[in-house]
Backbone as CSV, one residue per row, in Angstrom:
resi,resn,N_x,N_y,N_z,CA_x,CA_y,CA_z,C_x,C_y,C_z
1,MET,19.521,62.271,35.540,18.515,61.597,36.323,18.146,62.507,37.508
2,THR,16.874,62.659,37.718,16.393,63.576,38.751,16.215,62.857,40.087
3,ALA,16.064,63.662,41.124,15.812,63.119,42.456,14.484,62.366,42.498
4,VAL,13.529,62.802,41.711,12.219,62.131,41.662,12.377,60.714,41.103
5,ILE,13.199,60.566,40.075,13.443,59.231,39.506,14.136,58.347,40.537
6,TRP,15.151,58.892,41.212,15.843,58.121,42.260,14.866,57.679,43.349
7,LEU,14.007,58.566,43.762,13.005,58.245,44.772,12.036,57.181,44.247
8,GLY,11.642,57.335,42.982,10.755,56.351,42.361,11.384,54.971,42.306
9,VAL,12.676,54.907,41.956,13.375,53.623,41.921,13.386,52.989,43.311
10,ALA,13.669,53.792,44.326,13.712,53.269,45.696,12.333,52.760,46.135
11,LEU,11.311,53.541,45.903,9.967,53.161,46.345,9.415,51.980,45.554
12,ILE,9.531,52.056,44.241,8.992,50.985,43.394,9.808,49.708,43.567
13,GLY,11.117,49.856,43.751,11.949,48.694,44.046,11.525,48.026,45.342
14,GLY,11.180,48.830,46.331,10.680,48.282,47.593,9.389,47.516,47.405
15,VAL,8.509,48.055,46.573,7.247,47.362,46.276,7.539,46.036,45.568
16,GLY,8.493,46.037,44.649,8.863,44.802,43.950,9.402,43.755,44.903
17,ALA,10.249,44.165,45.842,10.817,43.225,46.807,9.742,42.644,47.724
18,VAL,8.825,43.478,48.180,7.736,42.998,49.043,6.820,42.072,48.249
19,THR,6.552,42.415,47.003,5.717,41.560,46.157,6.372,40.195,45.970
20,ARG,7.697,40.182,45.740,8.409,38.909,45.612,8.228,38.078,46.870
21,PHE,8.408,38.689,48.016,8.258,37.984,49.287,6.859,37.377,49.410
22,LEU,5.825,38.161,49.089,4.446,37.692,49.228,4.120,36.573,48.254
23,VAL,4.552,36.719,46.994,4.282,35.676,45.990,5.022,34.393,46.355
24,ASP,6.305,34.508,46.683,7.101,33.337,47.063,6.457,32.621,48.251
25,ARG,6.057,33.382,49.227,5.446,32.810,50.431,4.125,32.118,50.109
26,ALA,3.288,32.759,49.293,1.986,32.174,48.940,2.160,30.877,48.152
27,VAL,3.079,30.866,47.213,3.305,29.657,46.406,3.907,28.559,47.275
28,SER,4.905,28.897,48.064,5.573,27.902,48.910,4.622,27.300,49.940
29,LYS,3.670,28.080,50.402,2.677,27.586,51.360,1.784,26.522,50.731
30,ARG,1.462,26.736,49.471,0.552,25.810,48.771,1.260,24.569,48.257
31,LYS,2.541,24.702,47.973,3.285,23.606,47.351,4.503,23.279,48.196
32,SER,4.370,22.327,49.093,5.466,21.938,49.967,6.319,20.894,49.249
33,SER,7.563,21.259,48.960,8.455,20.371,48.235,9.881,20.864,48.397
34,SER,10.824,20.002,48.097,12.230,20.424,48.082,12.487,21.382,46.934
35,PHE,11.696,21.255,45.879,11.862,22.141,44.720,11.384,23.540,45.106
36,PRO,12.164,24.569,44.757,11.819,25.950,45.154,10.766,26.581,44.239
37,TYR,9.536,26.104,44.365,8.465,26.589,43.496,8.211,28.090,43.640
38,GLY,8.355,28.634,44.824,8.100,30.058,45.023,9.022,30.919,44.180
39,THR,10.307,30.669,44.253,11.274,31.419,43.446,11.066,31.164,41.968
40,PHE,10.731,29.925,41.622,10.474,29.558,40.232,9.323,30.380,39.655
41,VAL,8.223,30.471,40.383,7.059,31.241,39.928,7.390,32.732,39.851
42,VAL,8.092,33.235,40.851,8.485,34.651,40.849,9.330,34.955,39.615
43,ASN,10.335,34.150,39.346,11.231,34.449,38.229,10.555,34.277,36.873
44,LEU,9.676,33.295,36.739,8.960,33.143,35.466,7.990,34.294,35.242
45,SER,7.262,34.675,36.272,6.333,35.793,36.110,7.097,37.097,35.886
46,GLY,8.256,37.230,36.504,9.085,38.412,36.276,9.632,38.457,34.863
47,ALA,10.013,37.309,34.307,10.486,37.252,32.918,9.367,37.664,31.966
48,TRP,8.155,37.156,32.233,7.022,37.546,31.397,6.773,39.053,31.506
49,LEU,6.788,39.564,32.717,6.503,40.980,32.946,7.544,41.881,32.273
50,LEU,8.802,41.514,32.371,9.841,42.317,31.730,9.689,42.279,30.212
51,GLY,9.358,41.105,29.666,9.083,41.018,28.240,7.891,41.872,27.848
52,PHE,6.855,41.840,28.660,5.659,42.639,28.410,5.993,44.129,28.382
53,PHE,6.746,44.577,29.376,7.148,45.986,29.401,7.996,46.333,28.183
54,GLY,8.855,45.420,27.767,9.662,45.639,26.564,8.805,45.772,25.321
55,GLY,7.756,44.980,25.244,6.846,45.042,24.109,6.034,46.318,24.058
56,LEU,5.853,46.949,25.203,5.083,48.195,25.249,5.872,49.395,24.734
57,ALA,7.169,49.249,24.593,8.035,50.352,24.138,7.827,51.596,25.000
58,LEU,8.081,51.438,26.290,7.891,52.512,27.256,8.967,53.590,27.100
59,SER,8.675,54.763,27.609,9.678,55.829,27.625,10.824,55.389,28.535
60,PRO,12.015,55.954,28.351,13.165,55.526,29.162,12.940,55.612,30.675
61,ASN,12.325,56.675,31.150,12.105,56.802,32.592,11.081,55.799,33.107
62,VAL,10.029,55.582,32.357,9.015,54.602,32.773,9.600,53.194,32.705
63,ALA,10.390,52.919,31.673,11.041,51.612,31.558,11.991,51.380,32.728
64,LEU,12.691,52.418,33.147,13.590,52.319,34.298,12.805,51.977,35.557
65,LEU,11.698,52.652,35.767,10.894,52.414,36.960,10.209,51.051,36.928
66,ALA,9.640,50.707,35.790,8.912,49.444,35.695,9.864,48.245,35.608
67,GLY,10.841,48.345,34.732,11.736,47.213,34.490,12.825,47.065,35.522
68,THR,13.604,48.112,35.706,14.730,48.020,36.625,14.280,48.043,38.075
69,ALA,13.442,48.998,38.432,13.041,49.135,39.839,12.127,47.991,40.272
70,PHE,10.970,47.845,39.603,10.017,46.840,40.068,10.470,45.418,39.736
71,VAL,10.665,45.129,38.443,10.988,43.755,38.051,12.370,43.352,38.573
72,GLY,13.309,44.287,38.579,14.634,43.981,39.098,14.607,43.601,40.566
73,ALA,13.770,44.251,41.335,13.646,43.921,42.759,12.739,42.709,42.973
74,TYR,11.811,42.486,42.066,10.871,41.372,42.178,11.551,40.037,41.890
75,THR,12.321,39.979,40.820,12.968,38.724,40.451,14.245,38.549,41.263
76,THR,14.764,37.318,41.257,15.929,37.060,42.094,16.819,35.972,41.519
77,PHE,17.884,36.397,40.888,18.877,35.467,40.368,19.652,34.822,41.513
78,SER,20.006,35.611,42.512,20.831,35.086,43.606,20.107,34.003,44.398
79,THR,18.833,34.199,44.679,18.084,33.177,45.408,17.948,31.918,44.562
80,TRP,17.723,32.091,43.272,17.633,30.947,42.349,18.914,30.126,42.405
81,MET,20.054,30.781,42.350,21.326,30.069,42.388,21.573,29.439,43.753
82,LEU,21.256,30.145,44.828,21.450,29.608,46.172,20.582,28.374,46.390
83,GLU,19.330,28.440,45.953,18.443,27.289,46.116,18.904,26.110,45.262
84,THR,19.435,26.392,44.079,19.964,25.325,43.231,21.187,24.690,43.889
85,GLN,22.054,25.520,44.457,23.222,25.017,45.185,22.787,24.149,46.368
86,ARG,21.778,24.598,47.088,21.266,23.830,48.234,20.755,22.462,47.781
87,LEU,20.037,22.435,46.663,19.541,21.163,46.139,20.702,20.234,45.805
88,GLY,21.748,20.777,45.216,22.927,19.967,44.905,23.589,19.432,46.159
89,GLU,23.730,20.286,47.172,24.335,19.847,48.432,23.512,18.762,49.112
90,GLU,22.213,18.826,48.930,21.321,17.813,49.513,21.186,16.588,48.608
91,ARG,22.007,16.551,47.577,22.033,15.439,46.609,20.698,15.230,45.899
92,GLN,19.988,16.308,45.709,18.750,16.280,44.932,19.088,16.819,43.538
93,VAL,19.922,16.063,42.863,20.509,16.509,41.600,19.446,16.733,40.535
94,TRP,18.440,15.874,40.483,17.404,16.030,39.463,16.613,17.315,39.683
95,PHE,16.307,17.635,40.935,15.631,18.905,41.227,16.528,20.090,40.865
96,ALA,17.819,19.978,41.163,18.754,21.065,40.842,18.833,21.279,39.335
97,LEU,18.982,20.194,38.585,19.038,20.308,37.120,17.714,20.808,36.551
98,ALA,16.609,20.314,37.087,15.290,20.761,36.626,15.118,22.252,36.901
99,ASN,15.608,22.714,38.036,15.497,24.127,38.379,16.269,24.980,37.379
100,ILE,17.446,24.545,37.005,18.247,25.304,36.038,17.605,25.270,34.654
101,VAL,17.353,24.075,34.152,16.850,23.936,32.780,15.458,24.552,32.632
102,ALA,14.554,24.217,33.535,13.181,24.741,33.430,13.163,26.260,33.593
103,SER,13.970,26.792,34.492,13.995,28.244,34.688,14.496,28.962,33.444
104,VAL,15.527,28.435,32.819,16.080,29.091,31.626,15.125,28.943,30.443
105,VAL,14.701,27.724,30.169,13.850,27.475,28.998,12.495,28.175,29.146
106,LEU,11.839,27.959,30.282,10.524,28.571,30.482,10.631,30.084,30.695
107,GLY,11.731,30.543,31.285,11.952,31.982,31.436,12.077,32.684,30.096
108,LEU,12.823,32.084,29.180,12.935,32.656,27.832,11.591,32.640,27.114
109,ALA,10.852,31.548,27.281,9.524,31.463,26.659,8.582,32.505,27.261
110,ALA,8.634,32.676,28.583,7.776,33.669,29.240,8.122,35.080,28.779
111,ALA,9.412,35.376,28.657,9.834,36.704,28.189,9.368,36.939,26.759
112,ALA,9.502,35.917,25.910,9.065,36.046,24.515,7.550,36.243,24.441
113,LEU,6.814,35.501,25.253,5.355,35.650,25.287,4.970,37.051,25.758
114,GLY,5.619,37.513,26.813,5.342,38.854,27.314,5.662,39.929,26.281
115,LEU,6.787,39.769,25.587,7.164,40.720,24.535,6.107,40.742,23.430
116,TRP,5.659,39.577,23.045,4.632,39.472,22.001,3.336,40.118,22.484
117,MET,2.924,39.792,23.706,1.662,40.343,24.220,1.746,41.857,24.397
118,GLY,2.868,42.363,24.900,3.039,43.795,25.042,3.035,44.505,23.701
119,GLY,3.609,43.836,22.696,3.633,44.419,21.354,2.269,44.507,20.708
120,LEU,1.336,43.706,21.182,-0.023,43.749,20.642,-0.789,45.005,21.080
121,LEU,-0.346,45.606,22.176,-1.061,46.770,22.713,-0.594,48.067,22.100
């Protein structure tokens, strides 16, 4: 792995993290609720995007930059789990369960859709 790839991972990862922040903020601003819609939208769109990149059959270096750097920094498993834990602590059990089930089921569907769409190109 070259220094250019390392630099690319750092820069593109930074762009992914900032994009996550902006998308989460924009969604959360529009939808005020105990349910963490911002993280939900980020993770579903990230699942679709990673599937799409997988369907494109990118070269290893491009896949590393697009998938690991951008999508890896864009999506957030830890925030998803923390928000689910918070919902449980606040006794919003239905929101917590919905967050888990909907994220997994719709995330898999989004990844499959992205893979299919990427494979069409």
